[in-house]
mmCIF file of N, CA and C in Angstrom:
data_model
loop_
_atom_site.group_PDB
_atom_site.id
_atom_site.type_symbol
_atom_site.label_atom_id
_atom_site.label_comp_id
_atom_site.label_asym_id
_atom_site.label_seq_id
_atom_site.Cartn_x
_atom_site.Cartn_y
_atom_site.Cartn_z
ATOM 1 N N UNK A 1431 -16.219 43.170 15.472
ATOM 2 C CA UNK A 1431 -16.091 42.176 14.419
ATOM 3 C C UNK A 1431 -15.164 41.054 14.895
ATOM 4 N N UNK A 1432 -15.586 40.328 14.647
ATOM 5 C CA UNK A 1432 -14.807 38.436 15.025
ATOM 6 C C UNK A 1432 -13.822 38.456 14.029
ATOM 7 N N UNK A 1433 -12.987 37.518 13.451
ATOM 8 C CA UNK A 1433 -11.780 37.188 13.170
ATOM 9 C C UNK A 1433 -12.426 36.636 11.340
ATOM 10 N N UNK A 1434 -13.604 36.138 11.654
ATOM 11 C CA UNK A 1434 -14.295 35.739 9.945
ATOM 12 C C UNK A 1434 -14.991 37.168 9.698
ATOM 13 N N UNK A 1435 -15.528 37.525 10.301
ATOM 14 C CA UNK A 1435 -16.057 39.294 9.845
ATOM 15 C C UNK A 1435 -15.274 40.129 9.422
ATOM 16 N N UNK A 1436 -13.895 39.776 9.836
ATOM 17 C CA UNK A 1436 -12.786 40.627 9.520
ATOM 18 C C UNK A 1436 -11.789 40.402 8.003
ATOM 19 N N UNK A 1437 -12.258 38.633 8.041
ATOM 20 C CA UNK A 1437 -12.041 37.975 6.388
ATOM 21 C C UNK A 1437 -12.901 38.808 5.481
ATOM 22 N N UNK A 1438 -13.842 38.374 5.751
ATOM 23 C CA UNK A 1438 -15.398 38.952 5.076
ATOM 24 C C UNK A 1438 -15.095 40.124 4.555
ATOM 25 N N UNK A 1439 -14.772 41.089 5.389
ATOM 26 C CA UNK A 1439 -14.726 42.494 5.521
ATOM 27 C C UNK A 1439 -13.429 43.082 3.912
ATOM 28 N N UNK A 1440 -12.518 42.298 4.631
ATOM 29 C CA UNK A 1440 -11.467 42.373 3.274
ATOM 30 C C UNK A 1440 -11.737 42.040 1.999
ATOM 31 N N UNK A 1441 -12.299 40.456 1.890
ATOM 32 C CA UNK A 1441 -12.848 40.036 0.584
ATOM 33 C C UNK A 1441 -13.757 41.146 -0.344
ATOM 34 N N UNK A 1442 -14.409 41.550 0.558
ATOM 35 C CA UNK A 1442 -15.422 42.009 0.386
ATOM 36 C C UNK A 1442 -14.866 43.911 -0.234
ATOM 37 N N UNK A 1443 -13.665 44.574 0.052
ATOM 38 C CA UNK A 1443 -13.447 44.933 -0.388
ATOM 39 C C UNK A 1443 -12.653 44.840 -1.493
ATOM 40 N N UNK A 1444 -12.007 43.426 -1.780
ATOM 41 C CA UNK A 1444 -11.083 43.724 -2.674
ATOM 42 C C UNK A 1444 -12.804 43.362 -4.131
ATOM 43 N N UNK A 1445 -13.084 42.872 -3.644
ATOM 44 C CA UNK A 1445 -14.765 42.297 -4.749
ATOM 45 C C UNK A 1445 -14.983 43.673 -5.228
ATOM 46 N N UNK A 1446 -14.875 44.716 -4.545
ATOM 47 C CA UNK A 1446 -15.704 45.650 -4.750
ATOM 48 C C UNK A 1446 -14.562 46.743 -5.537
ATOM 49 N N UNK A 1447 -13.256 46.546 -5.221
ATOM 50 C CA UNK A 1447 -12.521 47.321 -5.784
ATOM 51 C C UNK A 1447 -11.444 46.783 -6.880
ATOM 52 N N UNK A 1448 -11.264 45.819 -6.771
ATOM 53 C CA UNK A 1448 -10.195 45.145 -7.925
ATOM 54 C C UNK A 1448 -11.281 44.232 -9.120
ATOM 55 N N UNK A 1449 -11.323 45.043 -10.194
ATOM 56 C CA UNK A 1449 -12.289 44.856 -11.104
ATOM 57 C C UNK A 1449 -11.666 44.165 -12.380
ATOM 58 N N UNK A 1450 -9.882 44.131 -12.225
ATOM 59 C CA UNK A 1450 -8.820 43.912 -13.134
ATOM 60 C C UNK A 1450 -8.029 42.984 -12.197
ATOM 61 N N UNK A 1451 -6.533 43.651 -12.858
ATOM 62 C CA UNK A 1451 -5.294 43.134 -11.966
ATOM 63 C C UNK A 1451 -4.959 43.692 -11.479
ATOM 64 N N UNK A 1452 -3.836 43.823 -10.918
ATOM 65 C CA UNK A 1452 -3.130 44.812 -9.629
ATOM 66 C C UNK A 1452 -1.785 44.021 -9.730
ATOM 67 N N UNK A 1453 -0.858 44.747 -10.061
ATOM 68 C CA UNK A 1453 0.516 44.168 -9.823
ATOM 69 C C UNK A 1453 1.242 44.969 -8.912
ATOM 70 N N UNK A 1454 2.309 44.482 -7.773
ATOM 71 C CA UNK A 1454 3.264 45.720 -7.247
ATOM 72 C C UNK A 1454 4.455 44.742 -6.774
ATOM 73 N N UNK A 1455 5.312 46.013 -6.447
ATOM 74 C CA UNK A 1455 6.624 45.017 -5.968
ATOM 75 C C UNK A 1455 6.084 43.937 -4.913
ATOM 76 N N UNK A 1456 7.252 42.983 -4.688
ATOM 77 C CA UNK A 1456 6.903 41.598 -3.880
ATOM 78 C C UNK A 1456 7.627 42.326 -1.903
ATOM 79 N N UNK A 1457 7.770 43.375 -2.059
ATOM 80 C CA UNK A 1457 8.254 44.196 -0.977
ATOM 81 C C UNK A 1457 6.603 44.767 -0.424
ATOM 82 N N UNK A 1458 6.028 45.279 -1.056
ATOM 83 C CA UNK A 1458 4.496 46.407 -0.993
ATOM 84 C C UNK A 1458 3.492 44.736 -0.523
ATOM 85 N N UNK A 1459 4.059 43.725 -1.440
ATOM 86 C CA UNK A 1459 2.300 42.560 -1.516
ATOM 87 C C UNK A 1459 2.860 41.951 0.280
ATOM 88 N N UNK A 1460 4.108 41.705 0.784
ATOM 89 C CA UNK A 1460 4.618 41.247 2.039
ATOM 90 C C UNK A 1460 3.954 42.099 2.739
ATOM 91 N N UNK A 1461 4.276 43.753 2.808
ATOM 92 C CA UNK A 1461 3.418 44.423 3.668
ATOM 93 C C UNK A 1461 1.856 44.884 3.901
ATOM 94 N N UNK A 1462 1.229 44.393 2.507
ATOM 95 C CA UNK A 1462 -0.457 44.475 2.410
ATOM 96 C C UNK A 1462 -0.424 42.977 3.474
ATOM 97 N N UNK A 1463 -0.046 41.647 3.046
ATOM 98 C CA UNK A 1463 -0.347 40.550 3.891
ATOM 99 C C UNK A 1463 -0.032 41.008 5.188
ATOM 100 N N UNK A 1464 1.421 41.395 5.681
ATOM 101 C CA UNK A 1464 1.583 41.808 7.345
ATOM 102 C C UNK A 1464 -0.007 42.976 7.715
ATOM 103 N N UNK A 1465 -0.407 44.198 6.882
ATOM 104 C CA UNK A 1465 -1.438 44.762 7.387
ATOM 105 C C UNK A 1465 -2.851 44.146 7.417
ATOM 106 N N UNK A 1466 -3.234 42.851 6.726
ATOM 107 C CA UNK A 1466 -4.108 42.288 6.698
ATOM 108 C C UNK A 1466 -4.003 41.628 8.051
ATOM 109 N N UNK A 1467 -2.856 40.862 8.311
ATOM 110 C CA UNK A 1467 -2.620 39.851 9.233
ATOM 111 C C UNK A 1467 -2.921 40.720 10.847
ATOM 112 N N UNK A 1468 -2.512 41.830 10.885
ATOM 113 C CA UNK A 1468 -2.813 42.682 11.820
ATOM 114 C C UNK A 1468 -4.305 43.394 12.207
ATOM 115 N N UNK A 1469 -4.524 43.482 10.981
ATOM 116 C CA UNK A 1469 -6.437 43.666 10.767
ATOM 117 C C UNK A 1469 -7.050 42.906 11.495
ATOM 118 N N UNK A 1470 -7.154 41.459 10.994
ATOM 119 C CA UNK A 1470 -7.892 40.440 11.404
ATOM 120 C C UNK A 1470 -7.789 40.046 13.213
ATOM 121 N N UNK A 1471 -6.356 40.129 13.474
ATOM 122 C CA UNK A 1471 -5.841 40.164 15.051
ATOM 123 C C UNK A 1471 -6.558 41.186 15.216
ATOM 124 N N UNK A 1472 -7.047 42.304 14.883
ATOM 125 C CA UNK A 1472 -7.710 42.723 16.009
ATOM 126 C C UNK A 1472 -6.627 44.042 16.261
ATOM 127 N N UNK A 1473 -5.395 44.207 15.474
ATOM 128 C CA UNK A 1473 -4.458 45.508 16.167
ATOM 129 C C UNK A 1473 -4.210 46.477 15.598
ATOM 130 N N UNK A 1474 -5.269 47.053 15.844
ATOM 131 C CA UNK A 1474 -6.145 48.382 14.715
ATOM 132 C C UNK A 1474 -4.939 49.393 14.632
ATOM 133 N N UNK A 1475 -4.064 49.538 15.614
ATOM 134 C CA UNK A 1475 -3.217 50.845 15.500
ATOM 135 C C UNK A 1475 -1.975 50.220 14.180
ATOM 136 N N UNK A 1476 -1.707 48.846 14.993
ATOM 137 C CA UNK A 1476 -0.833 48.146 13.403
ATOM 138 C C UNK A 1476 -1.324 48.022 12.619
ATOM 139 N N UNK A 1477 -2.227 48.139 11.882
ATOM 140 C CA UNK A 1477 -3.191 47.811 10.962
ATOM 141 C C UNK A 1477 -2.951 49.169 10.365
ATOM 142 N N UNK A 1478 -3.577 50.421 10.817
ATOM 143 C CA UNK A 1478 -3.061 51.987 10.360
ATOM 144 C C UNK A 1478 -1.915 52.104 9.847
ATOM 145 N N UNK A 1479 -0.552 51.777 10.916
ATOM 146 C CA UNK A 1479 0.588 51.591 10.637
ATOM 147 C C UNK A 1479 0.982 51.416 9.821
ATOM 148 N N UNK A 1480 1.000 49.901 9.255
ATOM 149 C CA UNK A 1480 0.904 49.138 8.335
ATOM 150 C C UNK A 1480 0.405 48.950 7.108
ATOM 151 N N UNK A 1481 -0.606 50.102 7.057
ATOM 152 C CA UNK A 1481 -1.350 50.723 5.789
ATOM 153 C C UNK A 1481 -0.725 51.511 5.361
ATOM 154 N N UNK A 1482 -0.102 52.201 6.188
ATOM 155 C CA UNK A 1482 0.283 53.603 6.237
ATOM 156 C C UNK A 1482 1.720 53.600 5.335
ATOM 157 N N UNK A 1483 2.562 52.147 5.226
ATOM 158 C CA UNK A 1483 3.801 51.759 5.380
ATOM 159 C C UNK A 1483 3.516 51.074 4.142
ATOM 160 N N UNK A 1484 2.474 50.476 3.608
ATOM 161 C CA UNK A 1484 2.213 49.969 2.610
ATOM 162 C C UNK A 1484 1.951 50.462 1.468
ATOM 163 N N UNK A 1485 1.037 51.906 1.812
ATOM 164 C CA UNK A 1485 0.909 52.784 0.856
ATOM 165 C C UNK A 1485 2.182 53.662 0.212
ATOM 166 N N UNK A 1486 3.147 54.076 1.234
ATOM 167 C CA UNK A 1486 4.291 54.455 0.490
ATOM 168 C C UNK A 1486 4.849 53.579 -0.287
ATOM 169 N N UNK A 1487 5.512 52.103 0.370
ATOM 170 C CA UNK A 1487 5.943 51.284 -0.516
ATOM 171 C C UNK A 1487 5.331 51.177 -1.977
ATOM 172 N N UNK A 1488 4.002 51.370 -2.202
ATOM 173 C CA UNK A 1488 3.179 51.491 -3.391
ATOM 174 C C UNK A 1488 4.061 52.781 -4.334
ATOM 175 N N UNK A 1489 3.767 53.969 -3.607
ATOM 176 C CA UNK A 1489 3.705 54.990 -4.543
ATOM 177 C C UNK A 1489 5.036 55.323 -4.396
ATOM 178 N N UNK A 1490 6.373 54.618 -3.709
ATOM 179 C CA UNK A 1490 7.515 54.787 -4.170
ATOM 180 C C UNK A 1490 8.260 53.784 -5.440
ATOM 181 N N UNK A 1491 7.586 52.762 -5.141
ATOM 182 C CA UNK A 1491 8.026 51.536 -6.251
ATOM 183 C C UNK A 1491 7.314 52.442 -7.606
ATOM 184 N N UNK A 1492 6.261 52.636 -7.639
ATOM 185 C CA UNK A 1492 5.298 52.981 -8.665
ATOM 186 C C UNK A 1492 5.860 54.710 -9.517
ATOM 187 N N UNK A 1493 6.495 55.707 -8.127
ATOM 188 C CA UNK A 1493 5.928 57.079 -9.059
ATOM 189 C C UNK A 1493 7.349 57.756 -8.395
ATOM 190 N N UNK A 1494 7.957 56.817 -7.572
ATOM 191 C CA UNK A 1494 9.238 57.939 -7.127
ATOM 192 C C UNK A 1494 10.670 57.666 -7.750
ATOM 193 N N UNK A 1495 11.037 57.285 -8.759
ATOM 194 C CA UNK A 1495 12.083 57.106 -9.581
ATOM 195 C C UNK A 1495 13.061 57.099 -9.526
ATOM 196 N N UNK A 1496 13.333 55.941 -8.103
ATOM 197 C CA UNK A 1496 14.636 55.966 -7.620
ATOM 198 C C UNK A 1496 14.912 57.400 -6.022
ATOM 199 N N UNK A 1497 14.197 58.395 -6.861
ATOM 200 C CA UNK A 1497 14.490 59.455 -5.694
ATOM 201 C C UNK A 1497 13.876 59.414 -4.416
ATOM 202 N N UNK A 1498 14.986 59.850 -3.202
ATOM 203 C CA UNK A 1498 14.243 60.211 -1.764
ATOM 204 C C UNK A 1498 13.058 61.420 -1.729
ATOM 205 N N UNK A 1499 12.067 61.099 -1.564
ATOM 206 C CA UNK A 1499 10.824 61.750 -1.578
ATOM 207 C C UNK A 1499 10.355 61.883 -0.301
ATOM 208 N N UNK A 1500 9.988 63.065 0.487
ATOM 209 C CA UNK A 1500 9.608 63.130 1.150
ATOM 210 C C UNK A 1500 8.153 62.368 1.265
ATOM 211 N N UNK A 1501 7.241 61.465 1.914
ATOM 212 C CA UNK A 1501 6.202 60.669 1.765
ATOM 213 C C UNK A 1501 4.719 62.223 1.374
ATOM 214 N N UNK A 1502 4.568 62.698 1.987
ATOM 215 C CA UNK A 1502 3.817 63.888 1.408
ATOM 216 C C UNK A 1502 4.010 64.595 0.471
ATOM 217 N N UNK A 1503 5.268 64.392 0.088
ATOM 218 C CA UNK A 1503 5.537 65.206 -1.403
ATOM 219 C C UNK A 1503 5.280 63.786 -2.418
ATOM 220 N N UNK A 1504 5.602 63.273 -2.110
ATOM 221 C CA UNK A 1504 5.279 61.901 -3.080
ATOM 222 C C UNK A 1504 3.487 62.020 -3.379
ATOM 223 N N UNK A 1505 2.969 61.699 -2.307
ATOM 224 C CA UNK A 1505 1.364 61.725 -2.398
ATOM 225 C C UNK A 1505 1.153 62.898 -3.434
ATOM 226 N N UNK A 1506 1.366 63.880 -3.226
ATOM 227 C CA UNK A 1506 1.205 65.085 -4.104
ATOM 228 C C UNK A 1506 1.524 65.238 -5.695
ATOM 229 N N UNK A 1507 2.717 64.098 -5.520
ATOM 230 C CA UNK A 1507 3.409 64.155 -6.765
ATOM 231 C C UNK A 1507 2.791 62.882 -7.887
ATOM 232 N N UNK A 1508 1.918 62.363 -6.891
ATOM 233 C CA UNK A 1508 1.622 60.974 -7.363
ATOM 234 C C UNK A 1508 0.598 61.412 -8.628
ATOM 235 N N UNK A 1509 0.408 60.673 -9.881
ATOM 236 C CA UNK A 1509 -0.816 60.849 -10.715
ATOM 237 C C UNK A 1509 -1.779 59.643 -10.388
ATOM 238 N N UNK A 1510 -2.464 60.252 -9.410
ATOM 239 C CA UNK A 1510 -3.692 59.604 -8.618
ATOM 240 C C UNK A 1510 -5.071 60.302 -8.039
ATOM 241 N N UNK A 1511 -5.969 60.090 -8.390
ATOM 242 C CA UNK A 1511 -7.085 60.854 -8.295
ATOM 243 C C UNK A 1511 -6.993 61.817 -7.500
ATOM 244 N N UNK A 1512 -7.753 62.832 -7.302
ATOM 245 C CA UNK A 1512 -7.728 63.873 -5.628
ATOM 246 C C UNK A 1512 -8.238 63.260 -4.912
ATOM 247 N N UNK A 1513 -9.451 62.549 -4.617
ATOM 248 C CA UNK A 1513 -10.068 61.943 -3.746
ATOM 249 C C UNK A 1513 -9.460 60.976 -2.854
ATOM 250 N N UNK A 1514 -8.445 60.536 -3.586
ATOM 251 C CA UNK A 1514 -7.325 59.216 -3.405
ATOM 252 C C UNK A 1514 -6.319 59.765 -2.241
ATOM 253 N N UNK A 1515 -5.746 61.161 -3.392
ATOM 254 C CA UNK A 1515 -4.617 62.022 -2.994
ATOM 255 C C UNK A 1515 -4.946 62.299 -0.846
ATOM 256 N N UNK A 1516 -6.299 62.712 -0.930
ATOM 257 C CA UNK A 1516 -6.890 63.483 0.198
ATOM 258 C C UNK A 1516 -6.942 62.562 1.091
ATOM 259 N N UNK A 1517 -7.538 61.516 1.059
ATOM 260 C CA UNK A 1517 -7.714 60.486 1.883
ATOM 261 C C UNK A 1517 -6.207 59.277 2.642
ATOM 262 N N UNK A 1518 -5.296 59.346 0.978
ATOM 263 C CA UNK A 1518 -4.079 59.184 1.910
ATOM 264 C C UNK A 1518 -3.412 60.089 2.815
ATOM 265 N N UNK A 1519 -3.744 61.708 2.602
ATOM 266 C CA UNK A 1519 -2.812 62.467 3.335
ATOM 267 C C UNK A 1519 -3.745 62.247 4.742
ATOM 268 N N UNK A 1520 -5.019 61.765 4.880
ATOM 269 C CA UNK A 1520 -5.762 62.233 5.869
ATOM 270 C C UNK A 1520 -5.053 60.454 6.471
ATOM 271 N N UNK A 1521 -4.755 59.904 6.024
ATOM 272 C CA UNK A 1521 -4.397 58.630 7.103
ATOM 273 C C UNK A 1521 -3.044 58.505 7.329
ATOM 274 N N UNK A 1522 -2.350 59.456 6.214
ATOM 275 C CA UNK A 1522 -0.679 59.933 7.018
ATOM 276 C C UNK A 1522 -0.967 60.350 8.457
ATOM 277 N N UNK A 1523 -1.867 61.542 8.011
ATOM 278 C CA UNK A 1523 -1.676 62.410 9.165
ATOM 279 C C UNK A 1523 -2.107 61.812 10.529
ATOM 280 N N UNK A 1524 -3.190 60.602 10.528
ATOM 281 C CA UNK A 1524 -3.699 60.321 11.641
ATOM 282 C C UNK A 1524 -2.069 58.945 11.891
ATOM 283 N N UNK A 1525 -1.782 58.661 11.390
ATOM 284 C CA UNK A 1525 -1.159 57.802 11.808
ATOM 285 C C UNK A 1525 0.173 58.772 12.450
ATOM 286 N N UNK A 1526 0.368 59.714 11.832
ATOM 287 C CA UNK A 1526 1.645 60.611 12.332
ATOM 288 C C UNK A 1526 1.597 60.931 13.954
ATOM 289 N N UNK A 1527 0.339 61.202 14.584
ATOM 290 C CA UNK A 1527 -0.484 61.563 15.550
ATOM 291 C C UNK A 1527 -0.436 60.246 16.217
ATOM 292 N N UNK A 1528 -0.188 59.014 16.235
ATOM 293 C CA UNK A 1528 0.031 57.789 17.275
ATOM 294 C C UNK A 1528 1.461 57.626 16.993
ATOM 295 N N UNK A 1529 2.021 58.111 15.714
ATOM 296 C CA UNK A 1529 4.242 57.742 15.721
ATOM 297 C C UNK A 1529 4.767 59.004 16.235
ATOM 298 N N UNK A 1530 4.344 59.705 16.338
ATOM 299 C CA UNK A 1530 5.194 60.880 16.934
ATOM 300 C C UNK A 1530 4.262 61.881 17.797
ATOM 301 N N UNK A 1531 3.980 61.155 19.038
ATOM 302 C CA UNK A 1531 3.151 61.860 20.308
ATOM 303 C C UNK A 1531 4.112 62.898 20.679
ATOM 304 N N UNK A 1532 3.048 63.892 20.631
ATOM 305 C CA UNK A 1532 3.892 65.288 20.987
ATOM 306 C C UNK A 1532 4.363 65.250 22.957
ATOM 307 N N UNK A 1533 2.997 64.906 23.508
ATOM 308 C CA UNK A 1533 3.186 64.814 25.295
ATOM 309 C C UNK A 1533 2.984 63.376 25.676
ATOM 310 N N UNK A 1534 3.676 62.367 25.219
ATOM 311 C CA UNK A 1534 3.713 61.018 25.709
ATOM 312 C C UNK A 1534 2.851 61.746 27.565
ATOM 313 N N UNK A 1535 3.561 61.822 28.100
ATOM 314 C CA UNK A 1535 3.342 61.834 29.511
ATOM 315 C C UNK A 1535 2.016 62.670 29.935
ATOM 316 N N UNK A 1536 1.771 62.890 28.946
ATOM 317 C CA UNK A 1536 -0.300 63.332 28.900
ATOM 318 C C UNK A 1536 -0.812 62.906 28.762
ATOM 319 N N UNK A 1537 -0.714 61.679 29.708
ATOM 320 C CA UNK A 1537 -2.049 60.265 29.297
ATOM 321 C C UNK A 1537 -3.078 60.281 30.184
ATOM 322 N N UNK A 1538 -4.113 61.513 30.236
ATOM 323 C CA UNK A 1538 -5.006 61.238 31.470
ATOM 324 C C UNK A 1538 -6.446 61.149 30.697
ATOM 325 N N UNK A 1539 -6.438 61.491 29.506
ATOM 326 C CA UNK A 1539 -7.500 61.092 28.674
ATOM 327 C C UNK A 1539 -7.504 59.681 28.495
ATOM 328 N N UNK A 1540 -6.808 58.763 28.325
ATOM 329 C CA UNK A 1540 -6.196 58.101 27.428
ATOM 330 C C UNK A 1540 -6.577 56.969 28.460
ATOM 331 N N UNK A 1541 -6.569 57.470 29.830
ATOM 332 C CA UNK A 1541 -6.359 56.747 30.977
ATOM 333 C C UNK A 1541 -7.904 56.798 31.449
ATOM 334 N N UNK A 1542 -8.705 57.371 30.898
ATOM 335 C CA UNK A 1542 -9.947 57.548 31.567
ATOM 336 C C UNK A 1542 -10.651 56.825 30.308
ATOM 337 N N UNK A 1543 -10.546 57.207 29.265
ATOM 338 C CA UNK A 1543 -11.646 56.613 28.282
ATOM 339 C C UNK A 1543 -10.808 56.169 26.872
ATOM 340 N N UNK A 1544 -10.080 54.590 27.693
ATOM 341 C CA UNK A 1544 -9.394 53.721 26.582
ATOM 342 C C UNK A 1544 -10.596 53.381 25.259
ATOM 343 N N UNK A 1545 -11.635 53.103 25.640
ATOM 344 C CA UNK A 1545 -12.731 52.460 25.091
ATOM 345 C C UNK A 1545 -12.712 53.586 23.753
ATOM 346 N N UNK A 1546 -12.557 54.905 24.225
ATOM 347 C CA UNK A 1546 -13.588 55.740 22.968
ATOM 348 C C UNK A 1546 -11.792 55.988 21.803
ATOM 349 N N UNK A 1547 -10.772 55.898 22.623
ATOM 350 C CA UNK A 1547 -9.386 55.528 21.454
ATOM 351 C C UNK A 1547 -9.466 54.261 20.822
ATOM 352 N N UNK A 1548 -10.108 53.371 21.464
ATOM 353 C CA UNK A 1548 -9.842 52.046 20.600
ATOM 354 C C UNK A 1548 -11.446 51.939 19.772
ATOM 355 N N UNK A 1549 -12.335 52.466 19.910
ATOM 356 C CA UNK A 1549 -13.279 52.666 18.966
ATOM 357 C C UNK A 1549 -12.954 53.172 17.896
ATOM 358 N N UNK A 1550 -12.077 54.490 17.985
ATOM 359 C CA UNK A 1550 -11.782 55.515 16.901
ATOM 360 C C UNK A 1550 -10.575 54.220 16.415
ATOM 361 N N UNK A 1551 -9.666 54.048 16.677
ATOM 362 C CA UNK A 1551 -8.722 53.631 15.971
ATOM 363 C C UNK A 1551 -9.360 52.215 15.033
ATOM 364 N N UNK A 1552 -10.262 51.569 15.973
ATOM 365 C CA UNK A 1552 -11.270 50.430 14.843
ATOM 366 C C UNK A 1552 -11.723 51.268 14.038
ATOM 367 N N UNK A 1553 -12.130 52.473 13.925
ATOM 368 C CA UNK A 1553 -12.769 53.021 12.728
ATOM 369 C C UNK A 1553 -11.971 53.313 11.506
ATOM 370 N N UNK A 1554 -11.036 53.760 11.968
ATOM 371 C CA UNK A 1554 -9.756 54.122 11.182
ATOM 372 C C UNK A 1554 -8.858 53.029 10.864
ATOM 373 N N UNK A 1555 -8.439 51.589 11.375
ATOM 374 C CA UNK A 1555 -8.429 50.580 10.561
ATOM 375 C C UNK A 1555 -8.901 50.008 9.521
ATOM 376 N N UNK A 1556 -10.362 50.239 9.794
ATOM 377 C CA UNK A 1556 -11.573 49.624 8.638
ATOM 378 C C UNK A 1556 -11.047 50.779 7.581
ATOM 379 N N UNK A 1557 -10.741 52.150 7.539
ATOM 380 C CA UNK A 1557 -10.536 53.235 6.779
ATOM 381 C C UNK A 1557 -9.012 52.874 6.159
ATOM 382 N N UNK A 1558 -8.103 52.645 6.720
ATOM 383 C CA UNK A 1558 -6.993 52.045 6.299
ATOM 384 C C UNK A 1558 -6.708 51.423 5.176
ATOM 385 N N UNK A 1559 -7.570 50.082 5.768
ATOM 386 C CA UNK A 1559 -7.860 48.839 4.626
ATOM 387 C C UNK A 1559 -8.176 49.334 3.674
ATOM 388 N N UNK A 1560 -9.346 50.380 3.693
ATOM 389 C CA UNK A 1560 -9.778 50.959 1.977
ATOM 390 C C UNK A 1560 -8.683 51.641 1.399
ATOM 391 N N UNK A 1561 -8.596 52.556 2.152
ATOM 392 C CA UNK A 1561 -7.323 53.266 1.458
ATOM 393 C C UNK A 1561 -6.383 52.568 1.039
ATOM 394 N N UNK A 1562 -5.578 51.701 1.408
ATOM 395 C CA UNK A 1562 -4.975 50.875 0.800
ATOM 396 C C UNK A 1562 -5.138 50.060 -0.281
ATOM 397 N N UNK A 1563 -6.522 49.661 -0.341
ATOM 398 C CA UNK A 1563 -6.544 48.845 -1.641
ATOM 399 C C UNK A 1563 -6.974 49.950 -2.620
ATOM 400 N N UNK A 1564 -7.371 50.940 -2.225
ATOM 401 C CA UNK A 1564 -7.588 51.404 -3.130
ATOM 402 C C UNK A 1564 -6.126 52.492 -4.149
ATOM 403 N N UNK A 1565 -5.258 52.208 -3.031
ATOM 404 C CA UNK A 1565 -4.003 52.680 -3.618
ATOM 405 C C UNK A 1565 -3.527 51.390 -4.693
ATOM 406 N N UNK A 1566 -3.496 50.500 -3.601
ATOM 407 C CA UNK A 1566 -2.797 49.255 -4.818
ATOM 408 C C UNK A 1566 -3.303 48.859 -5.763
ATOM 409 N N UNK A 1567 -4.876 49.026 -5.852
ATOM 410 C CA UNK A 1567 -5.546 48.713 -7.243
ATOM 411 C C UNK A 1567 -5.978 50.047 -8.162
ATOM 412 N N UNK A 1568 -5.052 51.044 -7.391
ATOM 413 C CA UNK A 1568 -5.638 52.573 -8.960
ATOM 414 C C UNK A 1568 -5.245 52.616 -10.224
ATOM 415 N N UNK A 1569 -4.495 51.606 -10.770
ATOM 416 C CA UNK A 1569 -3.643 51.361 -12.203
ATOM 417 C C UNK A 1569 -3.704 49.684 -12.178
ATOM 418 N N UNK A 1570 -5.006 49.406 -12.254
ATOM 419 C CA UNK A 1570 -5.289 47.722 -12.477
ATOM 420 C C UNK A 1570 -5.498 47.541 -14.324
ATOM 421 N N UNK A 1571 -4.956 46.906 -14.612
ATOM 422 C CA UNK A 1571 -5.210 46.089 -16.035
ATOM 423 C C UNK A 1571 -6.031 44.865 -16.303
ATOM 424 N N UNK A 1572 -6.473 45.075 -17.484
ATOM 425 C CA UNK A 1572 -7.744 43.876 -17.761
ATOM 426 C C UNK A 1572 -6.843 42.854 -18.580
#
């Protein structure tokens, strides 16, 4: 996807998912723009990241009440669909898996077939983006 496919791509989800409003702290809307801005560049692992970083900011402003929450106990604790629930823990977890490499110095996969990591991680960007809006728009008002 080009740099307008990647506009497209966003518009095109928020069309499909923000049917109301969506309000959140001005801390959470800075980091949806930084993960958009990273989308469109093209830097699929910041883009995860950045989803990843966005979605807590969501469900700590929103459901954690002041308290330190562990980010998986939060998800759990959150009143947010299961489907929702499942899909953020499934993009914690993949993002946990590029922030905290267990054998940094085991790069011989990594080193042979860059192509089929940066495929997967474009896939899981595009997966990101949803998840995310679909966190920030689950309590939209008409």
């Amino acid at each position: 996807m080009d740099e307008e496919a990647k506009w497209a791509y966003l518009i095109a989800l928020d069309d499909e998912l923000l049917k109301g409003g969506a309000s959140m702290s001005e801390w959470c809307t800075f980091i949806v723009r930084e993960c958009d801005y990273a989308f469109v560049a093209g830097a699929n692992l910041g883009t995860i990241i950045t989803a990843a970083a966005a979605i807590e900011t969501y469900l700590r402003a929103e459901y954690a009440g002041g308290q330190r929450i562990r980010l998986a106990d939060l998800i759990d604790q959150a009143p947010i669909e299961q489907q929702l629930r499942d899909d953020i823990h499934k993009l914690r977890k993949y993002r946990n898996k590029w922030v905290h490499v267990s054998m940094p110095e085991d790069d011989e996969a990594i080193l042979q077939t860059p192509e089929a990591y940066e495929e997967e991680i474009e896939e899981w960007a595009k997966l990101a983006q949803r998840t995310l809006r679909r966190t920030i728009y689950e309590n939209q008002w008409v």
